Structure formats: structure tokens, C-alpha cells
XYZ file of C-alpha atoms in Angstrom:
418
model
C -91.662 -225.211 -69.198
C -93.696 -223.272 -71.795
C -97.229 -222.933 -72.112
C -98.923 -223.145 -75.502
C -102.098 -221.475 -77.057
C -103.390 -219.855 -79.616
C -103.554 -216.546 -78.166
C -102.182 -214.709 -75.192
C -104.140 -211.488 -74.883
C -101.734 -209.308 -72.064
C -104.181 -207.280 -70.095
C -107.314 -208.111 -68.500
C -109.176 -204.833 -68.762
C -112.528 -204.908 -70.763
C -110.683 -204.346 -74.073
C -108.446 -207.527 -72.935
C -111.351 -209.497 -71.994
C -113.457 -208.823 -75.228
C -110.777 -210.085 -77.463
C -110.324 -213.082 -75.516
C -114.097 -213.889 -74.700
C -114.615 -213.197 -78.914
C -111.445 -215.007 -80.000
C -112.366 -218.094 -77.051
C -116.306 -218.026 -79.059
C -114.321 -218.646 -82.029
C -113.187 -221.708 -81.101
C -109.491 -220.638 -80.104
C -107.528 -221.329 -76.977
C -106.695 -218.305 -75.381
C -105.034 -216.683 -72.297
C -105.047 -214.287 -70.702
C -102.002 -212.454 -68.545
C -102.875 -209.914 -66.118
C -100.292 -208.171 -63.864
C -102.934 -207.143 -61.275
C -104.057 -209.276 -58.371
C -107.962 -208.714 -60.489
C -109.348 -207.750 -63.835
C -111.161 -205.057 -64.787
C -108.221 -202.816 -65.392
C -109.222 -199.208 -65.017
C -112.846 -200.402 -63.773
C -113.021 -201.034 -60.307
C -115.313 -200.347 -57.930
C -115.401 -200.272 -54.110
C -117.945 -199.901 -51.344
C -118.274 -196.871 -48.794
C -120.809 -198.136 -45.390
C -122.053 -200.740 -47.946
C -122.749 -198.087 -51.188
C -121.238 -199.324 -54.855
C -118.510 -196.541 -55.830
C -116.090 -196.596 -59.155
C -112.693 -195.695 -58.437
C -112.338 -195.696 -61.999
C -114.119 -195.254 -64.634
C -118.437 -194.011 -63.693
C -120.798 -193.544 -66.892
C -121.866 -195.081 -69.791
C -123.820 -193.033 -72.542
C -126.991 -193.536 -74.245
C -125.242 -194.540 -77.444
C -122.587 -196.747 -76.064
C -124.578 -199.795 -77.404
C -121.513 -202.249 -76.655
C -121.960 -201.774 -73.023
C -125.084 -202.072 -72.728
C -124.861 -205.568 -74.937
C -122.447 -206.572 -72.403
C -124.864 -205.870 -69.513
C -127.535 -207.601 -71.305
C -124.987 -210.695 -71.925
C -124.517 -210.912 -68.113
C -127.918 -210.227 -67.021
C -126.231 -207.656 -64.955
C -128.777 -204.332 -64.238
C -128.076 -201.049 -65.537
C -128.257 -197.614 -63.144
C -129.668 -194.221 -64.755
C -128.602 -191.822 -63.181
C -131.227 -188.033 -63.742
C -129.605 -186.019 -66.098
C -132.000 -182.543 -65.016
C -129.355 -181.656 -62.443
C -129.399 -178.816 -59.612
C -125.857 -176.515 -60.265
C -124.143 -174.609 -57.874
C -120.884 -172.435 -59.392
C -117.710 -170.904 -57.760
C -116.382 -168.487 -60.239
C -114.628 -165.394 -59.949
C -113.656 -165.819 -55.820
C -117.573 -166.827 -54.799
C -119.774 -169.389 -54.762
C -122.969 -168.969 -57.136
C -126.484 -170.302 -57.642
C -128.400 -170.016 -60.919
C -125.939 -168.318 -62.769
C -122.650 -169.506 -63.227
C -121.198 -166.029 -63.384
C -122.088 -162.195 -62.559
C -124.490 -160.474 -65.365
C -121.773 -157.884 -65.985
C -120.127 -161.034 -67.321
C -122.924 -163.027 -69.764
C -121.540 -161.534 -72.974
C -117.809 -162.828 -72.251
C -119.913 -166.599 -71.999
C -122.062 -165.783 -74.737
C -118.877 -165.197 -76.909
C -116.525 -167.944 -75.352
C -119.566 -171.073 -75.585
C -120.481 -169.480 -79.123
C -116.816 -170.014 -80.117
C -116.442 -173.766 -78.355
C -119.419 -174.815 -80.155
C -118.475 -173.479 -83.576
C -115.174 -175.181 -83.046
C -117.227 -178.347 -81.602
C -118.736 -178.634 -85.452
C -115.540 -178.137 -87.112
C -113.841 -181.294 -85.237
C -116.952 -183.232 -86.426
C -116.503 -182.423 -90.001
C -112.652 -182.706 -89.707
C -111.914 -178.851 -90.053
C -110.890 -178.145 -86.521
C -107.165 -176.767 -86.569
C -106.435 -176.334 -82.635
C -105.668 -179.517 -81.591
C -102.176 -178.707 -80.612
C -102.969 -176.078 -78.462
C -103.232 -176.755 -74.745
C -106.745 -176.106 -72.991
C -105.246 -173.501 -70.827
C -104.137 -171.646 -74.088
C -107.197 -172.570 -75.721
C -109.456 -170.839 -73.227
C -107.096 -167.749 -72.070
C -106.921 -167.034 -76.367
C -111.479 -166.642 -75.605
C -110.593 -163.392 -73.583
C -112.764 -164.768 -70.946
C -113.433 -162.754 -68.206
C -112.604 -163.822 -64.588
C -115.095 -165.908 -63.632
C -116.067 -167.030 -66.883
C -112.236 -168.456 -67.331
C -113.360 -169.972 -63.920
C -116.180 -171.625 -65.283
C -114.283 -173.153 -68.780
C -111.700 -174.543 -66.193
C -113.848 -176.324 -64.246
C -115.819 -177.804 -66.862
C -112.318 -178.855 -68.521
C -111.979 -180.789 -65.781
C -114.575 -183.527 -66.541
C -113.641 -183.412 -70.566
C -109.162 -183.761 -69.728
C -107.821 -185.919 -67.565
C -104.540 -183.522 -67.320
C -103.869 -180.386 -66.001
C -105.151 -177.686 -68.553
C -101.604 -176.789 -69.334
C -100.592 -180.329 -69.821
C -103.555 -181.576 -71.920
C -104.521 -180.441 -75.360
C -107.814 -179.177 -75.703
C -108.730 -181.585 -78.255
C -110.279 -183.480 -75.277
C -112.620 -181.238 -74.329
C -113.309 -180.203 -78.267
C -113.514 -183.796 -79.132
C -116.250 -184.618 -76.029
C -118.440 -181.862 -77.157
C -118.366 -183.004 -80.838
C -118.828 -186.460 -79.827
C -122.070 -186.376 -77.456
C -124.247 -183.808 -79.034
C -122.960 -180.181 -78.508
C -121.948 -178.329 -75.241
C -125.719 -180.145 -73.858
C -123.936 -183.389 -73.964
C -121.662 -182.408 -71.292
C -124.316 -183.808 -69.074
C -126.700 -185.908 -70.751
C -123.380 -188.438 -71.762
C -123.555 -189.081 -67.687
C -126.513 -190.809 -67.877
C -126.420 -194.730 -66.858
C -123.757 -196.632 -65.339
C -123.686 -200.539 -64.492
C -126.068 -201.195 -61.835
C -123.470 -204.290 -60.466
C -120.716 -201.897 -60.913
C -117.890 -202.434 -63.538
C -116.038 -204.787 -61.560
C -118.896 -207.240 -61.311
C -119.049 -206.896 -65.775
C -115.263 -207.674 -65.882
C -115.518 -210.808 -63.595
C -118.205 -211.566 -65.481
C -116.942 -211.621 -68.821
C -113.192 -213.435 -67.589
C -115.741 -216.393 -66.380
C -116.990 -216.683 -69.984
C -114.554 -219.888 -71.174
C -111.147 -217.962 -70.978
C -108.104 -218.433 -68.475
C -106.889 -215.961 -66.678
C -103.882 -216.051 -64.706
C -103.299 -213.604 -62.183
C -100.417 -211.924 -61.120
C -98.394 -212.340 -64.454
C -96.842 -209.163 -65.945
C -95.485 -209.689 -69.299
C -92.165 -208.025 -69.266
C -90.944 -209.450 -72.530
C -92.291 -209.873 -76.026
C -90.782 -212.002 -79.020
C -92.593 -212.176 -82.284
C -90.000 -213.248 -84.056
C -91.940 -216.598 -85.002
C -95.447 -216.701 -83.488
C -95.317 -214.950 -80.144
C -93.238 -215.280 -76.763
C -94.530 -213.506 -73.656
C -92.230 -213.807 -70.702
C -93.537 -212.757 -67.226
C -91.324 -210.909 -64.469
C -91.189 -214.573 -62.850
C -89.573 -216.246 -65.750
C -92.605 -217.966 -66.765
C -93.299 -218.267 -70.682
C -96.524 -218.916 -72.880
C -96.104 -219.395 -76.401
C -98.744 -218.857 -78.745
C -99.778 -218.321 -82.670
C -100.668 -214.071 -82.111
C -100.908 -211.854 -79.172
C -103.329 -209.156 -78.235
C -102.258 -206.633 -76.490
C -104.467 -204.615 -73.922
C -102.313 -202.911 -71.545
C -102.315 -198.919 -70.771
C -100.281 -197.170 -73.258
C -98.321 -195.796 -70.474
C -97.375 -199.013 -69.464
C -95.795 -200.282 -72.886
C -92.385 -199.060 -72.102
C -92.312 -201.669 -69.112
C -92.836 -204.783 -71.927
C -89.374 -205.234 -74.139
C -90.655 -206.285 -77.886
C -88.179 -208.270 -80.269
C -88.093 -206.885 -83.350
C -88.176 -203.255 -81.724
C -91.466 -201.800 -81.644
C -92.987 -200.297 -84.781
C -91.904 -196.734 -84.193
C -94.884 -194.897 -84.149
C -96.037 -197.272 -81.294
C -92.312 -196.809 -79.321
C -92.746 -192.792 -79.922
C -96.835 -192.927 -78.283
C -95.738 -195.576 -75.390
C -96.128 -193.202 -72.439
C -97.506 -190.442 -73.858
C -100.750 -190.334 -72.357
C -100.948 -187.013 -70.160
C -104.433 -188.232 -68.310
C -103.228 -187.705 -64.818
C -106.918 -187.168 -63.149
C -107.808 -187.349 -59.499
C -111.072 -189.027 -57.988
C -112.472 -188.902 -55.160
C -115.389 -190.863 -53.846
C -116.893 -189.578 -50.898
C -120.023 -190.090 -48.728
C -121.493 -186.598 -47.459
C -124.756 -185.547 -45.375
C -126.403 -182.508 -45.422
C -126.523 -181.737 -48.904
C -128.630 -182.037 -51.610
C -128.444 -184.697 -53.791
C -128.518 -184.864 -57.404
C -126.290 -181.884 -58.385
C -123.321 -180.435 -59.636
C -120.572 -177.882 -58.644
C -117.948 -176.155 -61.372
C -115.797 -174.298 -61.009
C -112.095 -172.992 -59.141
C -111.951 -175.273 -56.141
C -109.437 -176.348 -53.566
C -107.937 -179.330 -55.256
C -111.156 -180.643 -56.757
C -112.859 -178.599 -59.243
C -115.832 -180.873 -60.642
C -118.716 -182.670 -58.516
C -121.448 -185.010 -59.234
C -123.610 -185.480 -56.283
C -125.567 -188.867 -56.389
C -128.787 -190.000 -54.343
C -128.718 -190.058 -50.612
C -129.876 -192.588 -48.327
C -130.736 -191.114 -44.822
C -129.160 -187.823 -45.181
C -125.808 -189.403 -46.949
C -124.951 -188.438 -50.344
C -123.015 -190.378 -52.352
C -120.430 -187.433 -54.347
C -117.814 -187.645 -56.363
C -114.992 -184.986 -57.341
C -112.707 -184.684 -59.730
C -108.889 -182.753 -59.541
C -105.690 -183.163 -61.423
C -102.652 -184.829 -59.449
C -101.034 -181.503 -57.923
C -98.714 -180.812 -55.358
C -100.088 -179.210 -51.853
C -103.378 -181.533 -52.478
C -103.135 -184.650 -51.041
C -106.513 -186.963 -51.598
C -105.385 -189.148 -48.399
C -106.164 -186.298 -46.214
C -109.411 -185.893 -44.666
C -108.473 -182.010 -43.752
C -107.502 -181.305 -47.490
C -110.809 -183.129 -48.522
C -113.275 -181.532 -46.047
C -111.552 -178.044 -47.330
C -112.210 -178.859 -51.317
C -115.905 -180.087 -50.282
C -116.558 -176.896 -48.249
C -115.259 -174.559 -51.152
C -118.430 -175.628 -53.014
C -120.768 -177.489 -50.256
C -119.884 -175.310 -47.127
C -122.971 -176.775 -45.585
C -121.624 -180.569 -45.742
C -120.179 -183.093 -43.173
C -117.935 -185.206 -44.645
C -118.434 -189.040 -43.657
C -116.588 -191.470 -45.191
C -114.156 -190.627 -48.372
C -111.615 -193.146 -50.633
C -109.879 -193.155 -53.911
C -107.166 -194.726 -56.001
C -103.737 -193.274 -57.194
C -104.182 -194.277 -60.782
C -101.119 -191.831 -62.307
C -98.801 -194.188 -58.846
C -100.274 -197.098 -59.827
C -98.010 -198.810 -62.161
C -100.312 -200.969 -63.645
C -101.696 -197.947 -65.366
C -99.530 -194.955 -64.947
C -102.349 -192.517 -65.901
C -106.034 -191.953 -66.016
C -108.361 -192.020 -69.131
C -106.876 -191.072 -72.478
C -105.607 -187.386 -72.527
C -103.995 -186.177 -75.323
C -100.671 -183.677 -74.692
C -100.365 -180.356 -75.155
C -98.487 -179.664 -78.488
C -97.872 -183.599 -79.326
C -101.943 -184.672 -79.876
C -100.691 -186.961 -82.942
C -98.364 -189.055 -80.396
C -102.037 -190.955 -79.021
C -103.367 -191.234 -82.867
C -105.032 -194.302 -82.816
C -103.957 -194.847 -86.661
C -100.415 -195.541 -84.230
C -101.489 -198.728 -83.300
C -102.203 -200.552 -85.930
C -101.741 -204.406 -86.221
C -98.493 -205.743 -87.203
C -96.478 -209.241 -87.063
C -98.939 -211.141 -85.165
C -99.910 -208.589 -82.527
C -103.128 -206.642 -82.530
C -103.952 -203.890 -79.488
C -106.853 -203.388 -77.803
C -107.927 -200.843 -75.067
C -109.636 -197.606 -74.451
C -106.026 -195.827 -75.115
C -106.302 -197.409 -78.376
C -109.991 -197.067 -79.611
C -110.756 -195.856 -82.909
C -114.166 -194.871 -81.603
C -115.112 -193.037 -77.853
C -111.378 -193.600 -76.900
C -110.738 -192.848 -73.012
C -114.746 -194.887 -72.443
C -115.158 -198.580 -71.575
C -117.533 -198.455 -74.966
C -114.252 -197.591 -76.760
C -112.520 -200.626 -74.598
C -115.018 -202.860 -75.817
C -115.132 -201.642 -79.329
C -111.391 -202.386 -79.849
C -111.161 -205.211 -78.497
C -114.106 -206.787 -80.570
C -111.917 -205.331 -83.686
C -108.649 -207.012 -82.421
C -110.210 -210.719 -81.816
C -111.690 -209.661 -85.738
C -108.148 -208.990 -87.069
C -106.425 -211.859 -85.185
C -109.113 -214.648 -85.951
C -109.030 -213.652 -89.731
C -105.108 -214.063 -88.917
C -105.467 -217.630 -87.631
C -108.047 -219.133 -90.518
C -106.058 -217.325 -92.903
């Protein structure tokens, strides 16, 4: 027997959420359909011996004003995190303190961060004509000497969730436009939610909306009103739809009438295929970093410690020979740039496996940058999309989650009074 509302938002991820919370304070019924056994979508967090970590998604930056709104909303606390970091480098076969690479080598940096930040101004003002390269390209085209190459690499790995030959270096151009020059590399790290995102989400699906559980959509009709099927047979009808699911996962709903083509030609093409890894460590210092050519993990953020334990993160790309279940491959990628650490306790979550998401933050490909335009996914029938996939503004953040899915419940509530 069907169901009936006035919206079914599919997804329950914070862009899911925020259209259904906005579109519930409206004064609309709404549900929402979630395929997971949870919400939060790409937010989740975990415990090591008791400590908060995010499998997914970490940071929040000091402009990302809908987050913090959120927080504030919740009365849930907010974590900074010290921005005036220790570094530690392994470029060009060795591992480095103070400078990232040998002096023989400071004029190919000089020219290569010159260049990125020149390019970094052009993106802002809508000049920049590289997106279609890949990063890999991008940065071999600098000249860059070894362990300067080294060093773009690594730092490439915290700006693109792909590989560098898979991603285009948009990504990386686009961060360093968007958070204040190459500076804001570091200073866009700065707070994260002291509850932890999954504590936010479960806050905001207790705020008047349903949420039912376990419910992949697999079919869409919007042929009159909308008709969302789940893979169980079940059925909701309802006057619009929102729809908040990875990008990567749209091929898995069917849509009748076809979907707009420039949303069937982006469904899937998001290349972000990142690797995390949260780990607990003693014997190093805490509050740091580490760039650089690693085994498998090429980007660290070491947290506080509590008796000797430091909570670390470290980031990869999904590659063959590196396997981020096994503690052997882990303690070799944490002694490439912390040869003095134990490892404890480590964990993470296949995000690219997982078919809920089928991929990591937003990544633009190599060659095809246009495919994850946002301009792709705009309303049509009585469907609007919300996510981070799909954000006009700080697209592959929770902020740009939020944002869209505040603009969604706007478009579908003008839709409904209209």
C-alpha cells in the first residue's frame, strides 16, 4: 500500500536532512528514505580506546557559517583544532625537517608555488584555463625537481580525492582559490564538531522529520507528482522529491522520463576515490604534519595525545599492493614518515566499496571536469538535488551539503505554494 507526503527527500546525508528539516519547518510532510542502516551519509564517526574519529569527512573552516549554525542549533560543541603546525617532509628518497626539500632545490619551489598561486587567482576571477588537465600533468608541466614533484604530490593528496592521474587539478587549483591562497592549505583545517558529525546528523533527523531506515530507492517516476519505489517493493508517493544521494550512486535509481541528460552523462563520474586511515600512535609528537612520497599514505595530520597516544590520521588513494586492513602495510606507511612510532590501534572505511557512496569527496576527472558542473543538476519536473556532489558553493564540504540542501527545500517549497 502506498505511502503519501509531500516530499520524499532520498538520502539522509546532511544535504538530505537540511532539505527535509527546512521543508518539515515549512509546514510540509516529509520523508525521508535512506538506504543505510544510519544517517549521516559520508559523516560518520567512530571511536578508537574511547577517542571520537571521522571515517569520513574531519574539518570545518572558519567561513563555513552553515555548520557552525547547525552546531549552534543543536547545542552541540565545536573542536579547534591549532593551525601553527610542526612539519616533517619525505621528498626526494628521505625524510626532512624544516625544509621540505634540499637548498640546491628552493628555486624549482620558488618557481612551481609562484606558478600555483598565479593560477590560484586566475580560477578566482574565472580566467584559469587548466582545468582539464590532470594534477599529475599539471605538476610534471612545473619542471619540478625531484623532491619538489615529491612535495606537490603529497600536498595533492589532501586537495584530490583521486589518484593524480585520475583527478583534474582543478581540485587542488580550486582549494587554493577558495580558502585564501596556498596559506589556506592549513588554516581551512581548523575546527571540527566537538560531538563528531554523526552526533549533528542524528541530531538534525530528530528535528520533526521521518526517517525510515534501510530503504533504497531503486526507482523514480515523476511522471505525475513523484513515485519512489524501494528494493523491497515498498512505494511512497508524494507532490516533489529531493534528491540527496552520491552522484555515483544515481545510476543504481531508474528515473521515468529518462534522466535529463546532462544529469545521466555526470551520474558516476565522480573520480574521488580517497583512502583514510584513523589511527592511534605513541611516541610521537602531536600536533603535526607529514607530506610527501609515502608507502600508501602520503598526507598526515597528527592530533593531541593523551598519555603518550596520538590520535593521526593519513590519507592515500585506493591502490593496489596497499591494503588499509593490514596492520603490517600500515605500520610500514607510518614508519616512512614517523619511524619513531608504535602503532596502537588503527580503523577505516572503504568508501570507493561501499555502495552507498561509491567514492569519496567530490573529485573532478581528468580531461572530463565539466561532467561534475554543478549547473548539471539543476531542478527539473518536481525533483530538486541536494548534496556536497552537487553544491554550488564549497562542493566536496559538509558546508556545501548544507548549503544545497537549504537551496533545494527553497526551490521545492516555492514549488508547493506556487
Amino acid at each position: 500500500m502506498d505511502a503519501f507526503c509531500d516530499v520524499v527527500v532520498i538520502g539522509a546525508g546532511l544535504g538530505g536532512l537540511r532539505a527535509a528539516r527546512d521543508l518539515a519547518d515549512q509546514g510540509h510532510s516529509v520523508v525521508v528514505l535512506e538506504a543505510r542502516d544510519r544517517v549521516g551519509g559520508r559523516g560518520r564517526t567512530s571511536t578508537l580506546d574511547g577517542r571520537l574519529v571521522e571515517l569520513g569527512g574531519s574539518w570545518f573552516t572558519p567561513e563555513h557559517v552553515q555548520v557552525k549554525s547547525e552546531l549552534a542549533r543543536y547545542e552541540q560543541p565545536t573542536r579547534d583544532f591549532p593551525t601553527q603546525l610542526r612539519a616533517r617532509w619525505r621528498t626526494g628518497g628521505e625524510l626532512r625537517h624544516g625544509l621540505p626539500v634540499p637548498w640546491d632545490e628552493l628555486p624549482s619551489l620558488e618557481h612551481a608555488l609562484a606558478r600555483i598561486a598565479a593560477d590560484a587567482e586566475d580560477y578566482g576571477v574565472g580566467t584559469f584555463t587548466g582545468a582539464d588537465r590532470s594534477a599529475l600533468q599539471y605538476i610534471d608541466d612545473l619542471e619540478p625537481t625531484p623532491a619538489v614533484r615529491d612535495f606537490l604530490l603529497g600536498w595533492w593528496q589532501l586537495t584530490g580525492g583521486a589518484p593524480p592521474e585520475a583527478g583534474s587539478v582543478v581540485d587542488a587549483i580550486g582549494s587554493i582559490a577558495g580558502h585564501g591562497g596556498l596559506s589556506g592549505l592549513l588554516t581551512c583545517l581548523a575546527h571540527g564538531p566537538g560531538a563528531g558529525w554523526s552526533a549533528l546528523a542524528e541530531a538534525m533527523a530528530a528535528d520533526g522529520i521521518t526517517v525510515e531506515l534501510d530503504a533504497p530507492v531503486t526507482a523514480l517516476d515523476v511522471t505525475d507528482g513523484a513515485v519512489c519505489t524501494t528494493a523491497d517493493g515498498r512505494t511512497w508517493r508524494a507532490r516533489a522529491v529531493v534528491i540527496a544521494v552520491p552522484i555515483n550512486c544515481l545510476p543504481a535509481i531508474s528515473c521515468s522520463p529518462a534522466w535529463p541528460v546532462p544529469v545521466a552523462e555526470a551520474a558516476g563520474a565522480n573520480a574521488g576515490s580517497a583512502l583514510k586511515v584513523l589511527m592511534l600512535v605513541r611516541d610521537i609528537e602531536p600536533h603535526g604534519i607529514a607530506v610527501g612520497a609515502g608507502e600508501g599514505l602520503h598526507w598526515w595530520y597528527a592530533d593531541d595525545a593523551i598519555d603518550d597516544v596520538v590520535r593521526v590520521t593519513g590519507f592515500g588513494w585506493t591502490v593496489d599492493g596497499f591494503d588499509p586492513g593490514s596492520r603490517s602495510d600500515i605500520e610500514r606507511a607510518l614508519h616512512a614518515f614517523f619511524p619513531e612510532g608504535e602503532l596502537v590501534q588503527f580503523t577505516h572505511h572503504d568508501w570507493v566499496g561501499d555502495e552507498r557512496s561509491l567514492g569519496t569527496w567530490l573529485t573532478a576527472p581528468a580531461g572530463q571536469a565539466d561532467l561534475v558542473d554543478p549547473a548539471r543538476f539543476a531542478p527539473f519536473a518536481c525533483v530538486a538535488f541536494a548534496g556536497s556532489d552537487v553544491a554550488h558553493e564549497e562542493a566536496g564540504w559538509f558546508e556545501g551539503a548544507l548549503i544545497s540542501g537549504a537551496a533545494a527545500a527553497a526551490h521545492i517549497n516555492s514549488l508547493l505554494l506556487g
